Amino acid sequence: MNGYLAISIRGTGRALPSRVLTNADFEKMVDTSDEWIRTRTGILERRIVSDGQSTLTLAVDAARDALADAGMAATDLDLIICATITPEYPFPATACFMQEQLGVPDIPAYDISAACSGFVYALISAAHFIHHGTYRNVLVVGAECMSRFTDYTDRGTCILFGDGAGAAVIGPAEREDQGMYYCHMGADGKGAATILCPGGGARTPASRETVDQRLHSLKMNGREVYKFAVTKMQQVIHDAMVAQGLAADDIAMIIPHQSNLRIIESAREKLGLPAEKVFVNIDRYGNMSGASVPVALDEVRKSGVVGAGQWVLLVAFGAGLTWASALIRT
Ligand code: UT7
């Protein structure tokens, strides 16, 4: 999808549980080692919710942080979109609970289910509404409690995931050069079963058997997803840069989904990008699915490395299989 969308990022925020699960903690839980996890994934630790915390509490905390950063009140919002695959309940949308807790009656609120690509999907949707004047100020949140859908006896997946939420308040462009200049979304349903939560949906409703068989947690064919991700990450970054005629030097920061450091490094090396232009925080948070990109976006903005008028490229891929990119001039 090419075409300029006149938007600006007004504010960003994040919420991360204080509880830390280290690789050493996993050594006590499953047959693994700190060395295996570090070298195969780049993860050192991840944040996990405590009792009383959930996708909704993280989402609302991140939203309040983003609103404060934007200098706006919740009542300034016209729409809330929450990207999550770990919703507060199967239905209704987590975004509706957020709307109630933020105290903004009547504005539309809905969830997007696009896994790790969810925040970028939501951001692109919001940008279209804003550009065409349908809504002015949109709260876009990526929030996940992956720990509630993780099988902590499966060493192939449990070491990967963490909990967190990131948020952005998006509004109309405030300068002529500001905006989303390129965006792209894709999906390949042939790969839908490669990352899946098999139990609890209409196909296989919850029962004693589904609980006994651990069907309410994420199952993943890691190798298949790895092959897809390594190719897709590189291709999506390349396509966005070519579409806008940008070289590595032109981009202030690429913010990729954080699922495996080897996937990020492979794309970076093949595209000849310097390490300081590709943001990494997987070492501290693991894979937070739809929350990874917005948490990284908030860390990048607040670190001050990206100034006004600079290019930022958001890139994500994940279950679905889905992928998405958004090239933004800040
Ligand atoms: O955000 C959603 C998108 N998800 C992803 O992008 C994930 C993509 N996949 C991956 O990142 C990687 O495939 C993993 C990190 C999940 C796995 O790494 P891998 O290098 O692909 O390992 P593997 O699955 O090929 O397994 C290699 C070996 C196996 O043992 P054998 O069969 O060679 O004896 C596994 O049983 O490593 C074993 N293994 C482990 N060993 C120690 C798997 N998990 C662990 C573990 N600790 N935690």
Tab-separated table of C-alpha atoms and ligand atoms in Angstrom:
chain	number	residue	atom	x	y	z
A	1	MET	CA	0.000	0.000	0.000
A	2	ASN	CA	1.582	3.215	-1.037
A	3	GLY	CA	0.202	6.647	-0.422
A	4	TYR	CA	0.771	9.396	2.063
A	5	LEU	CA	-1.356	9.530	5.228
A	6	ALA	CA	-1.197	12.846	7.103
A	7	ILE	CA	-0.751	11.709	10.702
A	8	SER	CA	1.503	12.369	13.667
A	9	ILE	CA	2.452	10.425	16.761
A	10	ARG	CA	1.281	12.701	19.583
A	11	GLY	CA	2.464	10.572	22.464
A	12	THR	CA	3.596	7.077	23.397
A	13	GLY	CA	3.626	5.019	26.568
A	14	ARG	CA	4.335	1.594	27.985
A	15	ALA	CA	3.559	-0.647	30.936
A	16	LEU	CA	5.711	-3.576	31.990
A	17	PRO	CA	5.111	-5.805	35.001
A	18	SER	CA	7.809	-5.482	37.658
A	19	ARG	CA	8.163	-9.265	38.095
A	20	VAL	CA	11.193	-10.606	36.191
A	21	LEU	CA	11.662	-14.186	34.982
A	22	THR	CA	15.313	-14.860	34.150
A	23	ASN	CA	16.892	-17.683	32.160
A	24	ALA	CA	18.134	-19.068	35.474
A	25	ASP	CA	14.503	-19.317	36.619
A	26	PHE	CA	13.736	-21.461	33.542
A	27	GLU	CA	16.678	-23.749	34.303
A	28	LYS	CA	14.722	-24.744	37.431
A	29	MET	CA	11.452	-25.275	35.523
A	30	VAL	CA	12.358	-27.155	32.289
A	31	ASP	CA	15.334	-28.924	30.682
A	32	THR	CA	17.095	-25.832	29.326
A	33	SER	CA	20.115	-23.617	29.957
A	34	ASP	CA	20.900	-19.937	30.046
A	35	GLU	CA	23.464	-20.597	27.304
A	36	TRP	CA	20.875	-22.231	24.967
A	37	ILE	CA	18.344	-19.451	25.462
A	38	ARG	CA	20.911	-16.644	24.999
A	39	THR	CA	22.497	-18.070	21.883
A	40	ARG	CA	19.306	-19.310	20.173
A	41	THR	CA	17.059	-16.330	21.008
A	42	GLY	CA	19.019	-13.410	22.527
A	43	ILE	CA	16.647	-13.343	25.507
A	44	LEU	CA	18.076	-12.762	29.007
A	45	GLU	CA	14.878	-12.051	30.905
A	46	ARG	CA	11.207	-11.225	30.449
A	47	ARG	CA	8.466	-9.539	32.516
A	48	ILE	CA	5.541	-11.568	33.828
A	49	VAL	CA	2.301	-10.322	35.410
A	50	SER	CA	1.503	-10.891	39.063
A	51	ASP	CA	-1.909	-11.669	40.551
A	52	GLY	CA	-4.305	-8.822	39.873
A	53	GLN	CA	-2.547	-7.756	36.666
A	54	SER	CA	-3.868	-8.679	33.243
A	55	THR	CA	-3.944	-7.567	29.626
A	56	LEU	CA	-6.455	-4.872	30.573
A	57	THR	CA	-4.481	-3.404	33.486
A	58	LEU	CA	-1.340	-3.237	31.341
A	59	ALA	CA	-3.275	-1.722	28.419
A	60	VAL	CA	-4.847	0.983	30.581
A	61	ASP	CA	-1.518	1.842	32.258
A	62	ALA	CA	0.211	2.137	28.859
A	63	ALA	CA	-2.677	4.243	27.526
A	64	ARG	CA	-2.478	6.665	30.474
A	65	ASP	CA	1.291	6.960	29.950
A	66	ALA	CA	0.778	7.759	26.242
A	67	LEU	CA	-1.966	10.312	26.980
A	68	ALA	CA	0.301	12.047	29.532
A	69	ASP	CA	3.130	12.088	26.974
A	70	ALA	CA	0.758	13.635	24.424
A	71	GLY	CA	-0.475	16.187	26.969
A	72	MET	CA	-4.020	15.047	26.286
A	73	ALA	CA	-6.989	13.873	28.328
A	74	ALA	CA	-8.749	10.585	27.607
A	75	THR	CA	-11.821	12.656	26.702
A	76	ASP	CA	-9.877	14.028	23.703
A	77	LEU	CA	-9.948	10.538	22.140
A	78	ASP	CA	-12.302	9.618	19.295
A	79	LEU	CA	-11.454	5.917	18.902
A	80	ILE	CA	-9.645	3.126	20.790
A	81	ILE	CA	-8.065	0.152	19.010
A	82	CYS	CA	-6.446	-2.593	21.066
A	83	ALA	CA	-4.201	-5.124	19.325
A	84	THR	CA	-4.111	-8.333	21.336
A	85	ILE	CA	-4.228	-12.115	21.004
A	86	THR	CA	-4.449	-12.513	24.776
A	87	PRO	CA	-7.669	-10.572	25.429
A	88	GLU	CA	-9.142	-9.994	28.870
A	89	TYR	CA	-12.048	-12.291	27.885
A	90	PRO	CA	-12.874	-14.176	24.656
A	91	PHE	CA	-15.481	-11.422	24.220
A	92	PRO	CA	-16.279	-8.566	24.340
A	93	ALA	CA	-13.272	-6.598	23.126
A	94	THR	CA	-10.623	-5.596	25.647
A	95	ALA	CA	-10.813	-2.118	24.067
A	96	CYS	CA	-14.376	-1.715	25.423
A	97	PHE	CA	-13.164	-2.322	28.990
A	98	MET	CA	-10.374	0.186	28.333
A	99	GLN	CA	-12.911	2.755	27.153
A	100	GLU	CA	-14.877	2.318	30.389
A	101	GLN	CA	-11.772	2.523	32.607
A	102	LEU	CA	-10.432	5.567	30.794
A	103	GLY	CA	-13.842	7.213	31.238
A	104	VAL	CA	-14.693	8.060	27.626
A	105	PRO	CA	-18.308	7.038	27.020
A	106	ASP	CA	-19.697	6.333	23.561
A	107	ILE	CA	-16.525	6.438	21.439
A	108	PRO	CA	-15.945	3.316	19.314
A	109	ALA	CA	-13.576	0.700	20.734
A	110	TYR	CA	-12.510	-2.599	19.211
A	111	ASP	CA	-9.740	-5.197	19.197
A	112	ILE	CA	-7.560	-6.338	16.324
A	113	SER	CA	-6.291	-9.923	16.304
A	114	ALA	CA	-3.154	-10.034	14.176
A	115	ALA	CA	-0.725	-11.419	16.773
A	116	CYS	CA	2.762	-9.875	16.630
A	117	SER	CA	1.701	-7.738	13.645
A	118	GLY	CA	-1.327	-6.458	15.567
A	119	PHE	CA	-0.013	-3.061	16.636
A	120	VAL	CA	1.189	-2.195	13.129
A	121	TYR	CA	-2.131	-3.398	11.647
A	122	ALA	CA	-3.950	-1.189	14.190
A	123	LEU	CA	-1.698	1.801	13.544
A	124	ILE	CA	-2.294	1.570	9.785
A	125	SER	CA	-6.058	1.339	10.367
A	126	ALA	CA	-5.948	4.378	12.661
A	127	ALA	CA	-3.874	6.351	10.133
A	128	HIS	CA	-6.512	5.829	7.438
A	129	PHE	CA	-9.329	7.002	9.708
A	130	ILE	CA	-7.348	10.108	10.669
A	131	HIS	CA	-6.176	10.959	7.159
A	132	HIS	CA	-9.718	10.779	5.808
A	133	GLY	CA	-11.118	12.843	8.686
A	134	THR	CA	-13.298	10.088	10.175
A	135	TYR	CA	-11.628	10.376	13.586
A	136	ARG	CA	-9.149	12.924	14.918
A	137	ASN	CA	-7.354	11.389	17.925
A	138	VAL	CA	-6.953	7.621	18.049
A	139	LEU	CA	-5.482	5.552	20.889
A	140	VAL	CA	-3.676	2.508	19.504
A	141	VAL	CA	-2.515	-0.083	22.031
A	142	GLY	CA	-0.664	-3.391	21.785
A	143	ALA	CA	-1.203	-5.343	25.013
A	144	GLU	CA	-0.432	-8.954	25.830
A	145	CYS	CA	-0.403	-11.337	28.763
A	146	MET	CA	1.445	-14.106	26.962
A	147	SER	CA	2.175	-15.823	30.288
A	148	ARG	CA	-1.520	-16.675	30.650
A	149	PHE	CA	-1.391	-18.617	27.354
A	150	THR	CA	2.012	-20.246	27.817
A	151	ASP	CA	2.634	-23.883	28.677
A	152	TYR	CA	5.444	-23.737	31.235
A	153	THR	CA	6.230	-27.416	30.665
A	154	ASP	CA	7.028	-26.848	26.944
A	155	ARG	CA	10.661	-25.751	26.743
A	156	GLY	CA	10.300	-24.998	23.015
A	157	THR	CA	7.945	-22.071	23.658
A	158	CYS	CA	7.849	-21.068	27.338
A	159	ILE	CA	11.285	-19.434	27.358
A	160	LEU	CA	10.287	-17.048	24.555
A	161	PHE	CA	7.391	-14.974	25.793
A	162	GLY	CA	6.808	-12.033	28.121
A	163	ASP	CA	3.988	-9.697	29.150
A	164	GLY	CA	3.629	-5.975	28.520
A	165	ALA	CA	1.769	-3.197	26.757
A	166	GLY	CA	2.663	-0.224	24.605
A	167	ALA	CA	0.442	2.602	23.411
A	168	ALA	CA	0.435	5.520	20.996
A	169	VAL	CA	-1.900	8.470	20.586
A	170	ILE	CA	-2.151	9.269	16.893
A	171	GLY	CA	-3.564	12.478	15.466
A	172	PRO	CA	-3.511	14.591	12.300
A	173	ALA	CA	-0.125	15.765	10.986
A	174	GLU	CA	1.040	19.004	12.583
A	175	ARG	CA	3.640	19.806	9.897
A	176	GLU	CA	3.476	19.283	6.144
A	177	ASP	CA	6.326	16.755	6.047
A	178	GLN	CA	4.926	14.640	8.906
A	179	GLY	CA	3.046	11.430	8.226
A	180	MET	CA	2.919	7.761	7.294
A	181	TYR	CA	4.442	7.633	3.797
A	182	TYR	CA	4.238	3.901	3.170
A	183	CYS	CA	2.423	1.015	4.776
A	184	HIS	CA	1.937	-2.630	4.010
A	185	MET	CA	-0.085	-5.462	5.540
A	186	GLY	CA	-0.073	-9.112	4.503
A	187	ALA	CA	-1.274	-12.531	5.614
A	188	ASP	CA	-0.815	-16.144	4.564
A	189	GLY	CA	-3.553	-18.315	6.041
A	190	LYS	CA	-1.838	-21.454	4.786
A	191	GLY	CA	0.482	-20.986	7.764
A	192	ALA	CA	-2.315	-20.365	10.278
A	193	ALA	CA	-1.688	-23.620	12.156
A	194	THR	CA	2.033	-22.976	12.697
A	195	ILE	CA	1.299	-20.768	15.738
A	196	LEU	CA	-2.022	-21.543	17.333
A	197	CYS	CA	-3.924	-21.730	20.589
A	198	PRO	CA	-5.985	-24.853	19.853
A	199	GLY	CA	-8.426	-24.846	22.774
A	200	GLY	CA	-11.157	-22.549	24.014
A	201	GLY	CA	-12.559	-21.394	20.667
A	202	ALA	CA	-15.691	-22.443	18.812
A	203	ARG	CA	-13.867	-25.366	17.189
A	204	THR	CA	-12.676	-26.931	20.447
A	205	PRO	CA	-14.500	-25.379	23.393
A	206	ALA	CA	-13.074	-25.677	26.868
A	207	SER	CA	-13.602	-29.031	28.544
A	208	ARG	CA	-11.868	-31.181	31.111
A	209	GLU	CA	-10.020	-32.874	28.222
A	210	THR	CA	-8.784	-29.614	26.678
A	211	VAL	CA	-7.372	-28.587	30.042
A	212	ASP	CA	-5.762	-32.005	30.626
A	213	GLN	CA	-4.211	-31.869	27.139
A	214	ARG	CA	-2.930	-28.302	27.698
A	215	LEU	CA	-4.801	-27.030	24.656
A	216	HIS	CA	-5.361	-23.547	26.115
A	217	SER	CA	-1.783	-22.463	25.524
A	218	LEU	CA	0.268	-21.480	22.509
A	219	LYS	CA	1.610	-24.241	20.255
A	220	MET	CA	4.257	-23.351	17.707
A	221	ASN	CA	6.271	-25.038	14.986
A	222	GLY	CA	9.327	-22.924	15.775
A	223	ARG	CA	11.436	-24.039	12.830
A	224	GLU	CA	8.693	-23.310	10.255
A	225	VAL	CA	7.985	-19.898	11.764
A	226	TYR	CA	11.706	-19.137	11.854
A	227	LYS	CA	12.064	-19.841	8.118
A	228	PHE	CA	9.074	-17.625	7.319
A	229	ALA	CA	10.195	-14.837	9.645
A	230	VAL	CA	13.792	-14.646	8.471
A	231	THR	CA	12.726	-14.160	4.840
A	232	LYS	CA	9.749	-11.930	5.548
A	233	MET	CA	11.538	-9.530	7.900
A	234	GLN	CA	14.239	-8.846	5.328
A	235	GLN	CA	11.753	-8.518	2.439
A	236	VAL	CA	9.387	-6.180	4.271
A	237	ILE	CA	12.189	-3.813	5.346
A	238	HIS	CA	13.642	-3.833	1.833
A	239	ASP	CA	10.257	-3.134	0.183
A	240	ALA	CA	9.499	-0.186	2.475
A	241	MET	CA	12.887	1.444	1.875
A	242	VAL	CA	12.704	0.944	-1.903
A	243	ALA	CA	9.122	2.258	-2.063
A	244	GLN	CA	10.228	5.554	-0.517
A	245	GLY	CA	13.689	5.585	-2.136
A	246	LEU	CA	15.469	5.560	1.230
A	247	ALA	CA	18.959	4.255	1.983
A	248	ALA	CA	20.133	3.034	5.389
A	249	ASP	CA	21.616	6.470	6.128
A	250	ASP	CA	18.230	8.149	5.661
A	251	ILE	CA	16.485	6.110	8.359
A	252	ALA	CA	16.819	7.125	12.004
A	253	MET	CA	15.598	3.809	13.414
A	254	ILE	CA	14.060	0.532	12.310
A	255	ILE	CA	11.823	-0.921	15.013
A	256	PRO	CA	11.331	-4.629	14.318
A	257	HIS	CA	9.139	-7.122	16.121
A	258	GLN	CA	11.238	-8.824	18.804
A	259	SER	CA	10.804	-12.585	18.474
A	260	ASN	CA	14.376	-13.787	18.089
A	261	LEU	CA	17.632	-11.809	17.952
A	262	ARG	CA	18.894	-14.157	15.216
A	263	ILE	CA	15.952	-13.185	12.970
A	264	ILE	CA	16.631	-9.464	13.502
A	265	GLU	CA	20.389	-9.873	12.984
A	266	SER	CA	19.924	-11.959	9.841
A	267	ALA	CA	17.740	-9.282	8.220
A	268	ARG	CA	20.068	-6.513	9.359
A	269	GLU	CA	23.182	-8.183	7.984
A	270	LYS	CA	21.609	-9.158	4.655
A	271	LEU	CA	20.392	-5.591	4.139
A	272	GLY	CA	23.744	-4.108	5.239
A	273	LEU	CA	22.190	-2.027	8.016
A	274	PRO	CA	24.343	-0.760	10.912
A	275	ALA	CA	23.501	-2.203	14.343
A	276	GLU	CA	22.675	1.221	15.809
A	277	LYS	CA	19.821	1.666	13.295
A	278	VAL	CA	17.928	-1.477	14.299
A	279	PHE	CA	16.340	-1.359	17.735
A	280	VAL	CA	16.626	-4.369	20.042
A	281	ASN	CA	15.091	-4.921	23.469
A	282	ILE	CA	14.343	-8.661	23.270
A	283	ASP	CA	17.152	-9.273	25.783
A	284	ARG	CA	15.068	-7.502	28.473
A	285	TYR	CA	11.491	-8.424	27.553
A	286	GLY	CA	11.435	-11.530	25.345
A	287	ASN	CA	8.671	-11.746	22.748
A	288	MET	CA	5.608	-9.749	23.845
A	289	SER	CA	3.686	-10.425	20.609
A	290	GLY	CA	1.564	-7.361	19.764
A	291	ALA	CA	3.169	-5.349	22.583
A	292	SER	CA	6.755	-5.680	21.321
A	293	VAL	CA	6.641	-2.978	18.634
A	294	PRO	CA	4.807	-0.292	20.668
A	295	VAL	CA	7.003	-0.833	23.747
A	296	ALA	CA	10.066	-0.491	21.494
A	297	LEU	CA	8.559	2.588	19.811
A	298	ASP	CA	8.082	4.227	23.214
A	299	GLU	CA	11.645	3.413	24.282
A	300	VAL	CA	13.007	4.825	21.017
A	301	ARG	CA	10.976	8.047	21.239
A	302	LYS	CA	11.847	8.653	24.891
A	303	SER	CA	15.553	7.933	24.360
A	304	GLY	CA	15.650	11.005	22.114
A	305	VAL	CA	17.493	9.296	19.246
A	306	VAL	CA	14.735	10.173	16.768
A	307	GLY	CA	14.088	13.875	16.207
A	308	ALA	CA	11.380	15.752	14.308
A	309	GLY	CA	11.371	15.117	10.561
A	310	GLN	CA	13.250	11.809	10.808
A	311	TRP	CA	12.225	8.434	9.372
A	312	VAL	CA	11.167	5.505	11.546
A	313	LEU	CA	10.222	2.124	10.107
A	314	LEU	CA	8.026	-0.277	12.099
A	315	VAL	CA	8.146	-3.915	10.963
A	316	ALA	CA	6.308	-6.934	12.354
A	317	PHE	CA	5.412	-10.531	11.539
A	318	GLY	CA	3.715	-13.284	13.473
A	319	ALA	CA	0.858	-15.725	13.852
A	320	GLY	CA	-1.702	-15.846	11.084
A	321	LEU	CA	0.751	-15.835	9.459
A	322	THR	CA	0.724	-12.040	9.261
A	323	TRP	CA	3.200	-9.275	8.517
A	324	ALA	CA	3.089	-5.485	8.340
A	325	SER	CA	5.240	-2.384	8.003
A	326	ALA	CA	4.737	1.346	8.438
A	327	LEU	CA	7.222	4.036	7.408
A	328	ILE	CA	6.660	7.202	9.415
A	329	ARG	CA	8.232	10.654	9.261
A	330	THR	CA	8.066	11.914	12.838
B	1	UT7	O1	6.415	-13.935	17.460
B	1	UT7	C1	5.889	-15.037	16.791
B	1	UT7	C2	6.855	-15.508	15.824
B	1	UT7	N1	7.691	-16.535	16.434
B	1	UT7	C3	8.955	-16.640	16.075
B	1	UT7	O2	9.450	-15.847	15.323
B	1	UT7	C4	9.731	-17.814	16.588
B	1	UT7	C5	10.568	-18.375	15.467
B	1	UT7	N2	11.323	-19.556	15.883
B	1	UT7	C6	12.396	-19.459	16.683
B	1	UT7	O3	12.743	-18.387	17.149
B	1	UT7	C7	13.211	-20.692	16.927
B	1	UT7	O4	12.757	-21.722	16.066
B	1	UT7	C8	13.183	-21.193	18.393
B	1	UT7	C9	13.938	-20.232	19.292
B	1	UT7	C10	11.749	-21.335	18.868
B	1	UT7	C11	13.874	-22.549	18.480
B	1	UT7	O5	15.217	-22.422	18.024
B	1	UT7	P1	15.800	-23.422	16.918
B	1	UT7	O6	17.204	-23.090	16.740
B	1	UT7	O7	14.882	-23.343	15.724
B	1	UT7	O8	15.664	-24.804	17.651
B	1	UT7	P2	14.904	-26.111	17.147
B	1	UT7	O9	13.434	-25.953	17.340
B	1	UT7	O10	15.407	-26.460	15.792
B	1	UT7	O11	15.459	-27.169	18.191
B	1	UT7	C12	16.834	-27.524	18.247
B	1	UT7	C13	17.053	-28.378	19.461
B	1	UT7	C14	16.047	-29.512	19.589
B	1	UT7	O12	16.707	-30.636	20.092
B	1	UT7	P3	17.147	-31.829	19.102
B	1	UT7	O13	15.868	-32.293	18.446
B	1	UT7	O14	18.109	-31.204	18.115
B	1	UT7	O15	17.769	-32.812	20.028
B	1	UT7	C15	15.075	-28.991	20.625
B	1	UT7	O16	14.435	-30.048	21.318
B	1	UT7	O17	16.918	-27.588	20.647
B	1	UT7	C16	15.994	-28.220	21.524
B	1	UT7	N3	15.330	-27.195	22.324
B	1	UT7	C17	15.834	-26.717	23.471
B	1	UT7	N4	16.971	-27.043	24.145
B	1	UT7	C18	17.185	-26.349	25.294
B	1	UT7	C19	14.167	-26.562	22.048
B	1	UT7	N5	13.914	-25.674	23.026
B	1	UT7	C20	14.928	-25.769	23.923
B	1	UT7	C21	15.223	-25.101	25.129
B	1	UT7	N6	16.366	-25.424	25.769
B	1	UT7	N7	14.420	-24.120	25.645
